PDB file of C-alpha atoms in Angstrom:
ATOM      1  CA  MET Q  43      78.638  66.774 112.999  1.00  0.00           C
ATOM      2  CA  THR Q  44      80.443  69.310 115.154  1.00  0.00           C
ATOM      3  CA  LYS Q  45      78.215  72.337 115.827  1.00  0.00           C
ATOM      4  CA  THR Q  46      80.513  75.270 115.186  1.00  0.00           C
ATOM      5  CA  ASN Q  47      79.563  78.891 115.758  1.00  0.00           C
ATOM      6  CA  VAL Q  48      79.253  79.217 111.965  1.00  0.00           C
ATOM      7  CA  ILE Q  49      76.754  76.341 111.778  1.00  0.00           C
ATOM      8  CA  ARG Q  50      74.732  77.684 114.739  1.00  0.00           C
ATOM      9  CA  GLN Q  51      74.499  81.147 113.159  1.00  0.00           C
ATOM     10  CA  LEU Q  52      73.484  79.831 109.722  1.00  0.00           C
ATOM     11  CA  GLU Q  53      70.858  77.525 111.276  1.00  0.00           C
ATOM     12  CA  LYS Q  54      69.467  80.341 113.428  1.00  0.00           C
ATOM     13  CA  ALA Q  55      69.176  82.561 110.324  1.00  0.00           C
ATOM     14  CA  GLY Q  56      67.413  79.754 108.421  1.00  0.00           C
ATOM     15  CA  ILE Q  57      70.061  79.707 105.696  1.00  0.00           C
ATOM     16  CA  PRO Q  58      70.262  76.427 103.771  1.00  0.00           C
ATOM     17  CA  PHE Q  59      73.733  74.884 103.738  1.00  0.00           C
ATOM     18  CA  ARG Q  60      75.479  71.563 103.943  1.00  0.00           C
ATOM     19  CA  THR Q  61      78.802  70.638 105.467  1.00  0.00           C
ATOM     20  CA  ALA Q  62      81.739  68.736 104.076  1.00  0.00           C
ATOM     21  CA  GLU Q  63      84.486  67.309 106.248  1.00  0.00           C
ATOM     22  CA  TYR Q  64      88.065  66.608 105.232  1.00  0.00           C
ATOM     23  CA  GLU Q  65      91.296  65.262 106.728  1.00  0.00           C
ATOM     24  CA  VAL Q  66      93.470  68.051 108.113  1.00  0.00           C
ATOM     25  CA  ASP Q  67      97.088  67.896 107.004  1.00  0.00           C
ATOM     26  CA  GLU Q  68      99.155  70.114 109.330  1.00  0.00           C
ATOM     27  CA  ALA Q  69     101.923  70.114 106.717  1.00  0.00           C
ATOM     28  CA  ASP Q  70      99.577  71.514 104.057  1.00  0.00           C
ATOM     29  CA  LEU Q  71      96.841  73.858 105.261  1.00  0.00           C
ATOM     30  CA  SER Q  72      96.395  75.358 101.787  1.00  0.00           C
ATOM     31  CA  GLY Q  73      92.927  75.850 100.406  1.00  0.00           C
ATOM     32  CA  VAL Q  74      93.916  74.024  97.227  1.00  0.00           C
ATOM     33  CA  HIS Q  75      94.646  70.949  99.363  1.00  0.00           C
ATOM     34  CA  VAL Q  76      91.239  71.360 101.054  1.00  0.00           C
ATOM     35  CA  ALA Q  77      89.453  71.650  97.677  1.00  0.00           C
ATOM     36  CA  ARG Q  78      91.178  68.466  96.446  1.00  0.00           C
ATOM     37  CA  GLN Q  79      90.213  66.627  99.644  1.00  0.00           C
ATOM     38  CA  LEU Q  80      86.594  67.697  99.149  1.00  0.00           C
ATOM     39  CA  GLY Q  81      86.624  66.867  95.436  1.00  0.00           C
ATOM     40  CA  GLN Q  82      85.482  70.445  94.760  1.00  0.00           C
ATOM     41  CA  PRO Q  83      86.788  72.763  92.016  1.00  0.00           C
ATOM     42  CA  CYS Q  84      89.242  75.330  93.449  1.00  0.00           C
ATOM     43  CA  GLU Q  85      87.116  78.100  91.918  1.00  0.00           C
ATOM     44  CA  GLN Q  86      84.230  77.217  94.249  1.00  0.00           C
ATOM     45  CA  VAL Q  87      86.181  76.876  97.497  1.00  0.00           C
ATOM     46  CA  PHE Q  88      86.884  80.253  99.094  1.00  0.00           C
ATOM     47  CA  LYS Q  89      89.515  81.181 101.637  1.00  0.00           C
ATOM     48  CA  THR Q  90      88.940  83.903 104.204  1.00  0.00           C
ATOM     49  CA  LEU Q  91      91.751  86.430 104.523  1.00  0.00           C
ATOM     50  CA  VAL Q  92      91.919  89.160 107.139  1.00  0.00           C
ATOM     51  CA  LEU Q  93      93.610  92.376 106.079  1.00  0.00           C
ATOM     52  CA  ARG Q  94      94.178  95.672 107.790  1.00  0.00           C
ATOM     53  CA  GLY Q  95      93.988  99.239 106.548  1.00  0.00           C
ATOM     54  CA  PRO Q  96      95.291 102.355 108.348  1.00  0.00           C
ATOM     55  CA  LYS Q  97      91.838 103.960 108.747  1.00  0.00           C
ATOM     56  CA  LEU Q  98      89.426 101.010 108.668  1.00  0.00           C
ATOM     57  CA  GLY Q  99      91.458  98.531 110.709  1.00  0.00           C
ATOM     58  CA  PRO Q 100      90.692  94.844 110.109  1.00  0.00           C
ATOM     59  CA  PHE Q 101      88.570  93.836 107.127  1.00  0.00           C
ATOM     60  CA  VAL Q 102      87.863  90.536 105.408  1.00  0.00           C
ATOM     61  CA  CYS Q 103      88.355  89.309 101.842  1.00  0.00           C
ATOM     62  CA  CYS Q 104      87.059  85.949 100.590  1.00  0.00           C
ATOM     63  CA  ILE Q 105      88.690  84.703  97.406  1.00  0.00           C
ATOM     64  CA  PRO Q 106      89.023  81.392  95.552  1.00  0.00           C
ATOM     65  CA  VAL Q 107      91.643  79.190  97.236  1.00  0.00           C
ATOM     66  CA  ALA Q 108      93.993  79.000  94.239  1.00  0.00           C
ATOM     67  CA  GLU Q 109      94.076  82.794  93.823  1.00  0.00           C
ATOM     68  CA  GLU Q 110      96.110  85.500  95.493  1.00  0.00           C
ATOM     69  CA  VAL Q 111      94.563  88.664  96.921  1.00  0.00           C
ATOM     70  CA  ASP Q 112      95.528  91.880  95.145  1.00  0.00           C
ATOM     71  CA  LEU Q 113      96.323  94.217  98.051  1.00  0.00           C
ATOM     72  CA  LYS Q 114      95.782  97.294  95.877  1.00  0.00           C
ATOM     73  CA  LYS Q 115      92.314  96.128  94.786  1.00  0.00           C
ATOM     74  CA  ALA Q 116      91.430  95.147  98.380  1.00  0.00           C
ATOM     75  CA  ALA Q 117      92.587  98.528  99.723  1.00  0.00           C
ATOM     76  CA  GLU Q 118      90.636 100.358  97.027  1.00  0.00           C
ATOM     77  CA  ALA Q 119      87.471  98.354  97.779  1.00  0.00           C
ATOM     78  CA  ALA Q 120      87.862  99.217 101.474  1.00  0.00           C
ATOM     79  CA  GLY Q 121      88.419 102.904 100.739  1.00  0.00           C
ATOM     80  CA  GLU Q 122      92.031 102.727 101.918  1.00  0.00           C
ATOM     81  CA  LYS Q 123      95.270 103.953 100.331  1.00  0.00           C
ATOM     82  CA  LYS Q 124      96.943 100.653 101.267  1.00  0.00           C
ATOM     83  CA  ALA Q 125      96.225  97.352 102.981  1.00  0.00           C
ATOM     84  CA  GLU Q 126      98.340  94.569 104.459  1.00  0.00           C
ATOM     85  CA  MET Q 127      97.647  91.055 105.642  1.00  0.00           C
ATOM     86  CA  LEU Q 128      96.862  90.874 109.348  1.00  0.00           C
ATOM     87  CA  PRO Q 129      99.867  89.270 111.100  1.00  0.00           C
ATOM     88  CA  LEU Q 130      99.145  85.601 111.870  1.00  0.00           C
ATOM     89  CA  LYS Q 131      99.646  86.104 115.627  1.00  0.00           C
ATOM     90  CA  GLU Q 132      96.760  88.632 115.590  1.00  0.00           C
ATOM     91  CA  LEU Q 133      94.311  86.356 113.713  1.00  0.00           C
ATOM     92  CA  LEU Q 134      92.914  84.441 116.718  1.00  0.00           C
ATOM     93  CA  PRO Q 135      92.574  87.455 119.063  1.00  0.00           C
ATOM     94  CA  THR Q 136      91.004  89.543 116.263  1.00  0.00           C
ATOM     95  CA  THR Q 137      88.603  87.013 114.719  1.00  0.00           C
ATOM     96  CA  GLY Q 138      88.284  84.105 117.157  1.00  0.00           C
ATOM     97  CA  TYR Q 139      89.565  81.794 114.405  1.00  0.00           C
ATOM     98  CA  ILE Q 140      92.881  80.081 113.653  1.00  0.00           C
ATOM     99  CA  ARG Q 141      94.645  79.828 110.294  1.00  0.00           C
ATOM    100  CA  GLY Q 142      92.930  77.148 108.219  1.00  0.00           C
ATOM    101  CA  GLY Q 143      89.669  77.596 110.117  1.00  0.00           C
ATOM    102  CA  CYS Q 144      88.853  81.261 109.505  1.00  0.00           C
ATOM    103  CA  SER Q 145      85.302  81.886 108.287  1.00  0.00           C
ATOM    104  CA  PRO Q 146      83.544  85.044 107.110  1.00  0.00           C
ATOM    105  CA  VAL Q 147      80.638  83.961 109.341  1.00  0.00           C
ATOM    106  CA  GLY Q 148      80.706  84.368 113.114  1.00  0.00           C
ATOM    107  CA  MET Q 149      83.850  86.375 113.779  1.00  0.00           C
ATOM    108  CA  LYS Q 150      84.250  87.998 117.220  1.00  0.00           C
ATOM    109  CA  LYS Q 151      83.303  91.352 115.711  1.00  0.00           C
ATOM    110  CA  LYS Q 152      81.395  92.320 112.564  1.00  0.00           C
ATOM    111  CA  TYR Q 153      84.152  93.368 110.183  1.00  0.00           C
ATOM    112  CA  PRO Q 154      83.500  94.687 106.670  1.00  0.00           C
ATOM    113  CA  ILE Q 155      83.615  91.804 104.176  1.00  0.00           C
ATOM    114  CA  TRP Q 156      84.388  91.723 100.472  1.00  0.00           C
ATOM    115  CA  LEU Q 157      83.704  88.619  98.384  1.00  0.00           C
ATOM    116  CA  ASP Q 158      85.459  88.053  95.089  1.00  0.00           C
ATOM    117  CA  GLU Q 159      83.058  88.592  92.188  1.00  0.00           C
ATOM    118  CA  THR Q 160      83.684  85.092  90.802  1.00  0.00           C
ATOM    119  CA  ALA Q 161      81.552  83.678  93.658  1.00  0.00           C
ATOM    120  CA  GLU Q 162      78.447  84.832  91.808  1.00  0.00           C
ATOM    121  CA  LEU Q 163      79.264  82.531  88.881  1.00  0.00           C
ATOM    122  CA  TYR Q 164      78.304  79.470  90.955  1.00  0.00           C
ATOM    123  CA  GLY Q 165      75.163  78.087  92.537  1.00  0.00           C
ATOM    124  CA  GLU Q 166      77.140  77.237  95.643  1.00  0.00           C
ATOM    125  CA  ILE Q 167      80.534  77.916  97.186  1.00  0.00           C
ATOM    126  CA  ALA Q 168      82.394  76.517 100.172  1.00  0.00           C
ATOM    127  CA  VAL Q 169      83.853  78.541 103.057  1.00  0.00           C
ATOM    128  CA  SER Q 170      85.330  77.399 106.339  1.00  0.00           C
ATOM    129  CA  ALA Q 171      82.884  76.202 108.975  1.00  0.00           C
ATOM    130  CA  GLY Q 172      85.102  77.877 111.577  1.00  0.00           C
ATOM    131  CA  VAL Q 173      87.354  74.892 112.304  1.00  0.00           C
ATOM    132  CA  ARG Q 174      90.018  73.051 110.371  1.00  0.00           C
ATOM    133  CA  GLY Q 175      88.522  69.951 108.769  1.00  0.00           C
ATOM    134  CA  MET Q 176      85.068  71.286 107.889  1.00  0.00           C
ATOM    135  CA  GLN Q 177      83.554  73.556 105.262  1.00  0.00           C
ATOM    136  CA  VAL Q 178      80.038  74.891 104.845  1.00  0.00           C
ATOM    137  CA  ILE Q 179      78.651  74.865 101.322  1.00  0.00           C
ATOM    138  CA  LEU Q 180      75.990  77.446 100.557  1.00  0.00           C
ATOM    139  CA  ALA Q 181      74.647  79.773  97.883  1.00  0.00           C
ATOM    140  CA  PRO Q 182      76.893  82.834  97.445  1.00  0.00           C
ATOM    141  CA  GLN Q 183      73.793  85.082  97.557  1.00  0.00           C
ATOM    142  CA  ASP Q 184      72.916  83.712 101.002  1.00  0.00           C
ATOM    143  CA  LEU Q 185      76.459  84.364 102.220  1.00  0.00           C
ATOM    144  CA  ILE Q 186      76.351  87.905 100.801  1.00  0.00           C
ATOM    145  CA  ARG Q 187      72.986  88.653 102.451  1.00  0.00           C
ATOM    146  CA  PHE Q 188      73.929  87.120 105.793  1.00  0.00           C
ATOM    147  CA  THR Q 189      77.363  88.759 106.141  1.00  0.00           C
ATOM    148  CA  GLY Q 190      76.604  92.025 104.355  1.00  0.00           C
ATOM    149  CA  ALA Q 191      79.527  91.282 102.033  1.00  0.00           C
ATOM    150  CA  LYS Q 192      80.199  93.538  99.073  1.00  0.00           C
ATOM    151  CA  VAL Q 193      81.144  91.861  95.800  1.00  0.00           C
ATOM    152  CA  THR Q 194      84.173  93.061  93.832  1.00  0.00           C
ATOM    153  CA  ASP Q 195      87.268  91.927  91.949  1.00  0.00           C
ATOM    154  CA  LEU Q 196      89.914  91.079  94.573  1.00  0.00           C
ATOM    155  CA  THR Q 197      92.461  88.830  92.896  1.00  0.00           C
ATOM    156  CA  ILE Q 198      95.717  89.249  91.020  1.00  0.00           C
ATOM    157  CA  VAL Q 199      95.135  88.663  87.329  1.00  0.00           C
TER     158      VAL Q 199
END
């Protein structure tokens, strides 16, 4: 198993988790593809999106892979009038992660994090382990405690 920054941080914090590896398909980096590869329901595999607000700057939203973030709801949660997706070219310098390997754990800086409320419906959810091809599976409550994430409705209905 590759020891990513995410795995090192979770181990150091004593948080129970397991990893799941999958084949990376450069032609399809979608989270739905990842969930299928893992044999996991899309509702339990979460993608990490980095947004930006005019006052707050970068902030993070984790939502189920088959869903779309509601920018209005995300902005409201972050106390902003509006929010936009962080441009892809700024993802690596801002977070230390590339598209398809962005995790709410272990970013370069501690950004505010919001987790979609549906995460609490499950005993465990999957998020990126910080590299393409690997996910960490853990209890949503552990992720919330470790990252300081706030839980709210973030998706387009």
